[in-house]
PDB file of C-alpha atoms in Angstrom:
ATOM      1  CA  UNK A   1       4.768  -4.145  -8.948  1.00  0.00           C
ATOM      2  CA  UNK A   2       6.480  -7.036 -10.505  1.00  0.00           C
ATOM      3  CA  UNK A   3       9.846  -5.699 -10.861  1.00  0.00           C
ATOM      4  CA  UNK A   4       9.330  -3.664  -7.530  1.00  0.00           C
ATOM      5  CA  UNK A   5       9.289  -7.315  -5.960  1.00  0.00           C
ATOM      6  CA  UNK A   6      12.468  -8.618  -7.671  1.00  0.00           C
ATOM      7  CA  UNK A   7      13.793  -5.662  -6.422  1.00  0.00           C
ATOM      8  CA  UNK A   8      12.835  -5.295  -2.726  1.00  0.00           C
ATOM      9  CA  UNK A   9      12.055  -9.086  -1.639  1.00  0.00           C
ATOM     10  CA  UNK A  10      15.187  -9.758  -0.142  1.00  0.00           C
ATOM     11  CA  UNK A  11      15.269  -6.485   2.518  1.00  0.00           C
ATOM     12  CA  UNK A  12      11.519  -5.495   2.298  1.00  0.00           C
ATOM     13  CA  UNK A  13      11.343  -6.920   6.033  1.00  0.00           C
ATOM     14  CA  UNK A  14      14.472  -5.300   7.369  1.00  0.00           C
ATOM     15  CA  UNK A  15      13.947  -1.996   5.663  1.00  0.00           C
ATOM     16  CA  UNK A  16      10.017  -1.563   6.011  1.00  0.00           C
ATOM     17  CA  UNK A  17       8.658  -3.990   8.737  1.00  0.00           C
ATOM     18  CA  UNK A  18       8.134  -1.292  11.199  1.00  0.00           C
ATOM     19  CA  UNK A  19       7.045   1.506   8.626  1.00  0.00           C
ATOM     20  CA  UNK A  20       3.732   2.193  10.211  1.00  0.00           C
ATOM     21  CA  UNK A  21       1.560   0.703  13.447  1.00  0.00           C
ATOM     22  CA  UNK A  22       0.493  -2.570  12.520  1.00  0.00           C
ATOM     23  CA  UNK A  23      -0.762  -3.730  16.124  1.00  0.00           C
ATOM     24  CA  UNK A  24      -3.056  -0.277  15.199  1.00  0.00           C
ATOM     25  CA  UNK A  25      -3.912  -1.442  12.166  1.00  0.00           C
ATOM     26  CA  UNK A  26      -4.893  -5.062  12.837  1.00  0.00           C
ATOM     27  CA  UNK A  27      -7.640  -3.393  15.629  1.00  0.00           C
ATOM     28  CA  UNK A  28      -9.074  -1.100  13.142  1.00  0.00           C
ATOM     29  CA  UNK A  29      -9.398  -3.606  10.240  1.00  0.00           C
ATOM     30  CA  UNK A  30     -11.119  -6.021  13.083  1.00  0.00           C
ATOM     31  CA  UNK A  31     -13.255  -3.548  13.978  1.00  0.00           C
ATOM     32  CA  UNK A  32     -14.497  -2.439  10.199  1.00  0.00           C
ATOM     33  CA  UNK A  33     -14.216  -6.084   9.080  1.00  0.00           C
ATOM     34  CA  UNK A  34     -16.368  -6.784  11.872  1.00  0.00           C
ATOM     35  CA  UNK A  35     -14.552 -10.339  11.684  1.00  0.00           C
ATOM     36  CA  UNK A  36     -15.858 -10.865   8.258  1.00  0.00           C
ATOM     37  CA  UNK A  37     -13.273 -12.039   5.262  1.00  0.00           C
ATOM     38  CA  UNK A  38     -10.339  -9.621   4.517  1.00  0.00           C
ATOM     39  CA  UNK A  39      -8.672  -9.160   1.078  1.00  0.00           C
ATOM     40  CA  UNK A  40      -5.261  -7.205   1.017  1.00  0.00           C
ATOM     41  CA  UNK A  41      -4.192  -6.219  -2.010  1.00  0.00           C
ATOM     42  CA  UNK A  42      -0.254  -5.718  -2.341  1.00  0.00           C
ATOM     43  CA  UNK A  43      -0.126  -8.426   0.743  1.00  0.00           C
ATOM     44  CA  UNK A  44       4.107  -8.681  -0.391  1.00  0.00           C
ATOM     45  CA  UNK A  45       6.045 -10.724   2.557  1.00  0.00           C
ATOM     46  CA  UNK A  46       2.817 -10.251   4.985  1.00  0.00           C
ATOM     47  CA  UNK A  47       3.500  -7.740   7.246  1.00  0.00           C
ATOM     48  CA  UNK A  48       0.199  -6.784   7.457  1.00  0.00           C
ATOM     49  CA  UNK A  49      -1.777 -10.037   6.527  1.00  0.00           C
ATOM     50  CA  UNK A  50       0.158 -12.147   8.846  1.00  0.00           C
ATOM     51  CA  UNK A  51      -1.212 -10.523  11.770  1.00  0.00           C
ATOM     52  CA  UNK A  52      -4.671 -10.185  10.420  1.00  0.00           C
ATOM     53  CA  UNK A  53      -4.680 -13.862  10.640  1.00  0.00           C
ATOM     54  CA  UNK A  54      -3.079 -14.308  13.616  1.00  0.00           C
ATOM     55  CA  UNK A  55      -5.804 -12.434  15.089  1.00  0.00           C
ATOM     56  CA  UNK A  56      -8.683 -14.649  13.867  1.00  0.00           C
ATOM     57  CA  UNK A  57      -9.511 -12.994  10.349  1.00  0.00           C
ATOM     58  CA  UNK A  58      -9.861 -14.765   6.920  1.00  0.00           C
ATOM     59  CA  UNK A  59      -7.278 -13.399   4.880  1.00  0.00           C
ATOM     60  CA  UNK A  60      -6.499 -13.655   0.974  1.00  0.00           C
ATOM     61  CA  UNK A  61      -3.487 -11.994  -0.168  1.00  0.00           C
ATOM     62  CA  UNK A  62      -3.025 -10.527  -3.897  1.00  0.00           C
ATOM     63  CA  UNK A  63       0.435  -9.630  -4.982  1.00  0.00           C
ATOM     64  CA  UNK A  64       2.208  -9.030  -8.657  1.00  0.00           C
ATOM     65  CA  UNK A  65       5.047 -10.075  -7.169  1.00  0.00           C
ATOM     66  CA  UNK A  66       5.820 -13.654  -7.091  1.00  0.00           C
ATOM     67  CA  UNK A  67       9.779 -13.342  -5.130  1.00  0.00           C
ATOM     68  CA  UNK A  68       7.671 -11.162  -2.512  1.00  0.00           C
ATOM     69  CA  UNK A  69       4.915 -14.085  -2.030  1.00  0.00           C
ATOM     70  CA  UNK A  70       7.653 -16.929  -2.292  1.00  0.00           C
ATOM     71  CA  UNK A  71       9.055 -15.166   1.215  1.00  0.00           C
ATOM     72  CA  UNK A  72       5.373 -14.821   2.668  1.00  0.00           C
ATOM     73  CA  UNK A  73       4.177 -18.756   1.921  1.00  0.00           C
ATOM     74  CA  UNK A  74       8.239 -19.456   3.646  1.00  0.00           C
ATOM     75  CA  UNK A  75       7.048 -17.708   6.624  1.00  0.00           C
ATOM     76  CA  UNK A  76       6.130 -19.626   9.926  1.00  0.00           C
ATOM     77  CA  UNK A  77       2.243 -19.687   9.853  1.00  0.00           C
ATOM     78  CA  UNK A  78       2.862 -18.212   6.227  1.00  0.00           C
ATOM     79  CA  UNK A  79      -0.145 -20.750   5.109  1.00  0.00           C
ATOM     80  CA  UNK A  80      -2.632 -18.791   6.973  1.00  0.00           C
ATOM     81  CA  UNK A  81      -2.709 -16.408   4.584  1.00  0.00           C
ATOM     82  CA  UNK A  82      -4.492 -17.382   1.381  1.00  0.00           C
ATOM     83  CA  UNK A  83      -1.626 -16.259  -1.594  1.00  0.00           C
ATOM     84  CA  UNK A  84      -3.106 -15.290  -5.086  1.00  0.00           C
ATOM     85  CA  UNK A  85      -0.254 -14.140  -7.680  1.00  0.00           C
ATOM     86  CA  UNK A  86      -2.292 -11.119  -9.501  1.00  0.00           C
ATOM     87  CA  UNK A  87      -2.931  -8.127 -10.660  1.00  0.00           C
ATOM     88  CA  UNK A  88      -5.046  -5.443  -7.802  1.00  0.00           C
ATOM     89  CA  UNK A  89      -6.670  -4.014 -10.811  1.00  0.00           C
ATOM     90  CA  UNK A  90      -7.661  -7.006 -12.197  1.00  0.00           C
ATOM     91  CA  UNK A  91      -9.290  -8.756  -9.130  1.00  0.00           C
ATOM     92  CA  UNK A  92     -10.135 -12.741  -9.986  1.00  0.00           C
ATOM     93  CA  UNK A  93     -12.677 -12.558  -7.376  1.00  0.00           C
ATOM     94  CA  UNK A  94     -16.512 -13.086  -7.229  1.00  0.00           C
ATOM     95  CA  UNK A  95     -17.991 -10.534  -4.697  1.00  0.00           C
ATOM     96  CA  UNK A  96     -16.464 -11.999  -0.991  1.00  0.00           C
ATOM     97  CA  UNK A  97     -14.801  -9.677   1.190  1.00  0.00           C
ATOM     98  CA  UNK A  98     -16.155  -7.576   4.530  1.00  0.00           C
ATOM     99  CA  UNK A  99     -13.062  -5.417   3.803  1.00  0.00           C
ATOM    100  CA  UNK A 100     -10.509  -4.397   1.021  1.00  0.00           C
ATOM    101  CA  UNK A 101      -6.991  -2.849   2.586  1.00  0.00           C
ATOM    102  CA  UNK A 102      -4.334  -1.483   0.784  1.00  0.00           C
ATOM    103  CA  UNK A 103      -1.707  -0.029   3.252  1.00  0.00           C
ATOM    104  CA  UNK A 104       1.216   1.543   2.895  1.00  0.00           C
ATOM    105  CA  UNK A 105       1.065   4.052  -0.270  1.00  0.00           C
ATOM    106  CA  UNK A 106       0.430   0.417  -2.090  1.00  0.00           C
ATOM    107  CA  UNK A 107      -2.538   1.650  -4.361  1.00  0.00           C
ATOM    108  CA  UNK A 108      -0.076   3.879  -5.746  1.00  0.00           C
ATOM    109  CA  UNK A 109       2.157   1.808  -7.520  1.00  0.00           C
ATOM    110  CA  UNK A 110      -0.607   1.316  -9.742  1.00  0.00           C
ATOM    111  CA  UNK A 111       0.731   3.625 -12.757  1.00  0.00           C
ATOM    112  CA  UNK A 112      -1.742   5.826 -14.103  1.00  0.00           C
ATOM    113  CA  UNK A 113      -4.711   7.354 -12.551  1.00  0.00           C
ATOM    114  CA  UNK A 114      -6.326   5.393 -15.190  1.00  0.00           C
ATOM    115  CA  UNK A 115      -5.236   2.120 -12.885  1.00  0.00           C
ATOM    116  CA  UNK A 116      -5.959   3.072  -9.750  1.00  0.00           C
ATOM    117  CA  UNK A 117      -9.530   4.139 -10.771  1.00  0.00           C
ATOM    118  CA  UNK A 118      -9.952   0.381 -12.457  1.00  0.00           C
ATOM    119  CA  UNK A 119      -8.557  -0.222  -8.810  1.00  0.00           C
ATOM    120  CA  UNK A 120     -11.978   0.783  -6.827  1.00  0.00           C
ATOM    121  CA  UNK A 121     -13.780  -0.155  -9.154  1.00  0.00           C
ATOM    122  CA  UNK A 122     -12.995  -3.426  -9.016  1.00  0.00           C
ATOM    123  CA  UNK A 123     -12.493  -2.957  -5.139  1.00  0.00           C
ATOM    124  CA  UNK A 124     -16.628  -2.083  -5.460  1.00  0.00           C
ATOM    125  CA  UNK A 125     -17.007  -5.466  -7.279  1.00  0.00           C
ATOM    126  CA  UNK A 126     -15.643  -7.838  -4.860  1.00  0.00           C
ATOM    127  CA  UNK A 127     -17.032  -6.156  -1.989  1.00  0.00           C
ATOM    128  CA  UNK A 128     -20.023  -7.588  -0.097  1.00  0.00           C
ATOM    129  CA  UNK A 129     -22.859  -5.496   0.440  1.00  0.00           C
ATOM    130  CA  UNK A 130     -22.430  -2.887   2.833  1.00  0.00           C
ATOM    131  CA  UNK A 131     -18.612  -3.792   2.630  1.00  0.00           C
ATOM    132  CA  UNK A 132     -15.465  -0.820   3.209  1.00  0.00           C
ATOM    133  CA  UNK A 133     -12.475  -0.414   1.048  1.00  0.00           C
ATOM    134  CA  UNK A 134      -9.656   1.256   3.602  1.00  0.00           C
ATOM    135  CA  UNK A 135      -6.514   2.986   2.015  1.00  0.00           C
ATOM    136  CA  UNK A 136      -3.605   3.787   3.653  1.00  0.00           C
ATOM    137  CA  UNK A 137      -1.622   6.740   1.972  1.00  0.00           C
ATOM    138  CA  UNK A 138       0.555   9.448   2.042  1.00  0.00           C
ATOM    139  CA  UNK A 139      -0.953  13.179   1.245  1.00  0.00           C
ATOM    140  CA  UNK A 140       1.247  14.380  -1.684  1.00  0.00           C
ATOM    141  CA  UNK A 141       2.690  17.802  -1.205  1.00  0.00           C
ATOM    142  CA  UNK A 142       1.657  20.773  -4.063  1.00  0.00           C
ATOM    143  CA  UNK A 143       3.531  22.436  -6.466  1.00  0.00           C
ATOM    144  CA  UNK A 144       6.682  24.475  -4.342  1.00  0.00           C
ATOM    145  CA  UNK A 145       5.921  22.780  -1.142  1.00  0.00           C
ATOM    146  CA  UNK A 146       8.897  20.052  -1.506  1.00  0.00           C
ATOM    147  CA  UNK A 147      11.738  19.506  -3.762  1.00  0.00           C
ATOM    148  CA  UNK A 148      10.924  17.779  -6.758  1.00  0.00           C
ATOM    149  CA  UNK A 149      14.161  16.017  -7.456  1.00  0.00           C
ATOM    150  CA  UNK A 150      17.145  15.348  -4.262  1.00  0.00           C
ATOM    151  CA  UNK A 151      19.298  12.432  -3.315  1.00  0.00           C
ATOM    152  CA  UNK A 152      19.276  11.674   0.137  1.00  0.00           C
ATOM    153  CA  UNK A 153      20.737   9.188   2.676  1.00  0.00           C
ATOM    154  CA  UNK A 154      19.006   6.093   3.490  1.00  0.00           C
ATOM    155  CA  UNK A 155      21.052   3.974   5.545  1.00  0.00           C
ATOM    156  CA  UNK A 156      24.887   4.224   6.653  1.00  0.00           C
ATOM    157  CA  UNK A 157      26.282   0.551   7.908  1.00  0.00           C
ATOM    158  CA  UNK A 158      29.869  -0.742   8.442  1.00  0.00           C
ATOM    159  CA  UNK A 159      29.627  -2.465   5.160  1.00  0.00           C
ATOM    160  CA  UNK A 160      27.490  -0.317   2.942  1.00  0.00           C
ATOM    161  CA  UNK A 161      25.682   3.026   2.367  1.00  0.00           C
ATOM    162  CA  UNK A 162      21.998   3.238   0.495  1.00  0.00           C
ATOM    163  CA  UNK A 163      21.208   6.405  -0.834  1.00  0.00           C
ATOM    164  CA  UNK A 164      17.630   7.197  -1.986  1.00  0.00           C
ATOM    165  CA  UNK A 165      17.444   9.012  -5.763  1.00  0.00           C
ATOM    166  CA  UNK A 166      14.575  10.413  -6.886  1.00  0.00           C
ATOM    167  CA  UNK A 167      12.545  13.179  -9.603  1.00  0.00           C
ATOM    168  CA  UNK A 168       8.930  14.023  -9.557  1.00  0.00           C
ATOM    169  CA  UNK A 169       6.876  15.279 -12.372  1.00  0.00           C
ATOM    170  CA  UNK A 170       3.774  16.730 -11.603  1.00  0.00           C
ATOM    171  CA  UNK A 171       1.332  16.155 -14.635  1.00  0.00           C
ATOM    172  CA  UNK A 172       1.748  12.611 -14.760  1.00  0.00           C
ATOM    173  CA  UNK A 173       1.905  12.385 -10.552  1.00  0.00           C
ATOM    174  CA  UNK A 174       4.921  10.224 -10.730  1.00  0.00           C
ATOM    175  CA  UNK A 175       7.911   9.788  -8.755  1.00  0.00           C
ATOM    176  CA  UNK A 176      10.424   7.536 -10.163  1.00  0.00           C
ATOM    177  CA  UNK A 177      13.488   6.869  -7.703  1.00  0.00           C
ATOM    178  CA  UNK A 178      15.916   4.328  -6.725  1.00  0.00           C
ATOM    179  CA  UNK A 179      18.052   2.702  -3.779  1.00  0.00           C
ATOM    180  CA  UNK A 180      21.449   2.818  -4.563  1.00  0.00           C
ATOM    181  CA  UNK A 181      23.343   0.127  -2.205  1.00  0.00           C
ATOM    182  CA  UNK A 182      26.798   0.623  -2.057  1.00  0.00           C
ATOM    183  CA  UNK A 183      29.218  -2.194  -0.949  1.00  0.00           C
ATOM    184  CA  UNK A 184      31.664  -4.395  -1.158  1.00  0.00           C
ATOM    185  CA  UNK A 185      29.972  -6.612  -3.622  1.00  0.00           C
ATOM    186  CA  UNK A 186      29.613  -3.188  -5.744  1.00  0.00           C
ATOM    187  CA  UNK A 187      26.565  -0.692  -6.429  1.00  0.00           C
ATOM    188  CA  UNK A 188      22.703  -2.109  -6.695  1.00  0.00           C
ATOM    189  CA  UNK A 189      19.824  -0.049  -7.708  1.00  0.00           C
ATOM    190  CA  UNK A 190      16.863  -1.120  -6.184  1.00  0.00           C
ATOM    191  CA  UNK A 191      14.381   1.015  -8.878  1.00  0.00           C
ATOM    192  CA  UNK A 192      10.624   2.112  -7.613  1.00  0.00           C
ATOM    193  CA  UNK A 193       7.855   4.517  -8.937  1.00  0.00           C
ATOM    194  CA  UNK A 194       4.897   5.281  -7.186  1.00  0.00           C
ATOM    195  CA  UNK A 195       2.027   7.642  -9.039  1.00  0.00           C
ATOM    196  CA  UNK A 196       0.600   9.655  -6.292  1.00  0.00           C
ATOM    197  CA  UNK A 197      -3.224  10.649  -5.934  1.00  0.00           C
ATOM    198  CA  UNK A 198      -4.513  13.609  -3.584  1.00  0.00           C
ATOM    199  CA  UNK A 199      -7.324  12.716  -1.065  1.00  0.00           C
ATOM    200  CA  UNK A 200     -10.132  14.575  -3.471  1.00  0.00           C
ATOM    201  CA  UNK A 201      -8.754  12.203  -6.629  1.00  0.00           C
ATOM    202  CA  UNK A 202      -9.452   9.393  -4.536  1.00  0.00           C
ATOM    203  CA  UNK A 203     -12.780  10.337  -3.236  1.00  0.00           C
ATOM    204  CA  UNK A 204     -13.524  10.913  -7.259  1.00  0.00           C
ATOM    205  CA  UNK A 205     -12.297   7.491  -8.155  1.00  0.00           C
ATOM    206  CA  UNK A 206     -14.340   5.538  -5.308  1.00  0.00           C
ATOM    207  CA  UNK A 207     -17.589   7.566  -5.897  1.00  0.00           C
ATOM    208  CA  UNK A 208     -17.489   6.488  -9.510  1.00  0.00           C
ATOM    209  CA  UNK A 209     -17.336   3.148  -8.648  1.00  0.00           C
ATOM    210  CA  UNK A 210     -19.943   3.359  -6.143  1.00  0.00           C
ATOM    211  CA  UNK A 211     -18.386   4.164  -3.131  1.00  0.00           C
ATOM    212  CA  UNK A 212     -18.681   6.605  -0.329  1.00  0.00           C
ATOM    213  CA  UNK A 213     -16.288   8.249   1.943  1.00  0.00           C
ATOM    214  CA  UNK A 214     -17.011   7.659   5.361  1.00  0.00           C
ATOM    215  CA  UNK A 215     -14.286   8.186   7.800  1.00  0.00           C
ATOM    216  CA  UNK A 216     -10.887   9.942   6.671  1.00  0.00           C
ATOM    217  CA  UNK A 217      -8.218   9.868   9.831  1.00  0.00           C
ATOM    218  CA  UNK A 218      -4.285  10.596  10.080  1.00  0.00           C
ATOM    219  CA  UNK A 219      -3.324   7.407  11.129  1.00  0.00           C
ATOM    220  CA  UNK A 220      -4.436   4.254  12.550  1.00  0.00           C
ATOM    221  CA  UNK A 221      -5.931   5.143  15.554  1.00  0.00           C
ATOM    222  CA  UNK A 222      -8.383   7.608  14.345  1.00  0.00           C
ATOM    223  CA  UNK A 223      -6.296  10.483  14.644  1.00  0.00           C
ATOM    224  CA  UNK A 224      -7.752  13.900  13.524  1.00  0.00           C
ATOM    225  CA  UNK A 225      -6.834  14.472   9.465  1.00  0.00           C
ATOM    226  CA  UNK A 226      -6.346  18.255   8.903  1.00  0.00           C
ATOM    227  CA  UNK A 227      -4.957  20.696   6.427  1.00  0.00           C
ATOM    228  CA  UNK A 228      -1.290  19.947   8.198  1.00  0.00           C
ATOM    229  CA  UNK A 229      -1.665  16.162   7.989  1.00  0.00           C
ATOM    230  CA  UNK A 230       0.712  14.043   5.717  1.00  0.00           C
ATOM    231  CA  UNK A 231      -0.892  10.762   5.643  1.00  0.00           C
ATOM    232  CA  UNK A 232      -4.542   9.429   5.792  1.00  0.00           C
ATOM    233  CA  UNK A 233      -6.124   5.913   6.440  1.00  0.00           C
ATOM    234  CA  UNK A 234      -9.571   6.857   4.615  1.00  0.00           C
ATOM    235  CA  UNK A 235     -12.419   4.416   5.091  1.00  0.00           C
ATOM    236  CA  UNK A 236     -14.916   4.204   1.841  1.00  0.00           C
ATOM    237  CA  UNK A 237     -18.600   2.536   2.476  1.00  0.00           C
ATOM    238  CA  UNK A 238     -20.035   0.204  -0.597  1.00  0.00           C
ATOM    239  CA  UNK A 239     -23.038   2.443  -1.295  1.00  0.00           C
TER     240      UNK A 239
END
């Protein structure tokens, strides 16, 4: 996540600040919260947390990045947000938080299933009794159902082209791609991996650290999750 940050800081807000329904989000994570203290974990520049606080919650923000937190503390009302520079599978927290988010695929640029299961279970540590972990994530597709490797077209401008690289490997569940920004100044990679998890691996990883799937949805307003959906916002219940 580190080097994701030095690598995205600087256009995570133009490229991904409307990525997903965030007004949608902020009401659900009210509503599971139930106004109690919220801990996101990837917060980045805040385009979640900001919001949150906005609305009235008690946020702390974890990142690995510290370029992506420097542009979240520069914000206006940045200080609402409570910053912490550390790792989401290594949680400095004593048990606190109504609700754990991670939106946006986040959880899965923890490498290694390995990490993502230390993930919950430290998730399960820091929760308060009772308290729900939510994750936001894409449903990968199997073996055959999409291309494993392609280069595609991002964004076309006057002054530049970005064209999105990337290869997938299926026993390891990583995809490791890059931006390529092409300009005047020259070419810039922007390099990311993500290592995907299916719905069922997740449901493993939170049940072994003592959490229970309670609501699974398609998006942020509770739409139905089916055999055709591509995302999920799944909502897991400290047993």
């Amino acid at each position: 996540m580190g080097s994701y940050g030095r690598s995205f800081a600087d256009v995570y807000d133009a490229w991904y600040g409307d990525v997903s329904d965030v007004a949608a989000t902020v009401a659900r994570v009210r509503e599971l919260s139930q106004n109690g203290p919220v801990l996101e974990l990837g917060v980045g520049t805040g385009r979640i947390a900001l919001p949150l606080a906005h609305a009235g919650l008690d946020v702390v923000g974890i990142d690995a990045s510290g370029e992506m937190l420097e542009v979240l503390r520069t914000k206006q009302k940045g200080a609402r947000v409570h910053t912490v520079f550390g790792d989401m599978a290594a949680l400095p927290f004593a048990p606190t938080f109504s609700l754990v988010l991670v939106a946006f695929n986040t959880l899965f640029n923890l490498v290694g299933h390995d990490r993502i299961e230390t993930c919950f279970a430290e998730v399960a540590r820091v929760l308060l009794p009772h308290g729900v972990f939510v994750v936001e994530a894409f449903v990968p597709p199997l073996p055959g159902e999409a291309a494993d490797d392609g280069v595609s077209v991002r964004e076309i401008r006057d002054d530049a082209v970005v064209l999105t690289a990337a290869t997938r490997t299926h026993h390891d569940h990583l995809i490791i791609g890059s931006h390529i920004e092409i300009g005047p100044a020259g070419v810039r990679l922007r390099p990311w991996q993500l290592c995907y998890a299916n719905p069922d691996e997740l449901d493993g990883f939170a049940a072994n650290a003592g959490l229970e799937l309670a609501t699974r949805h398609s998006g942020w307003n509770t739409e139905l999750y089916d055999n055709e959906s591509t995302t999920h916002v799944s909502m897991y219940r400290k047993l």
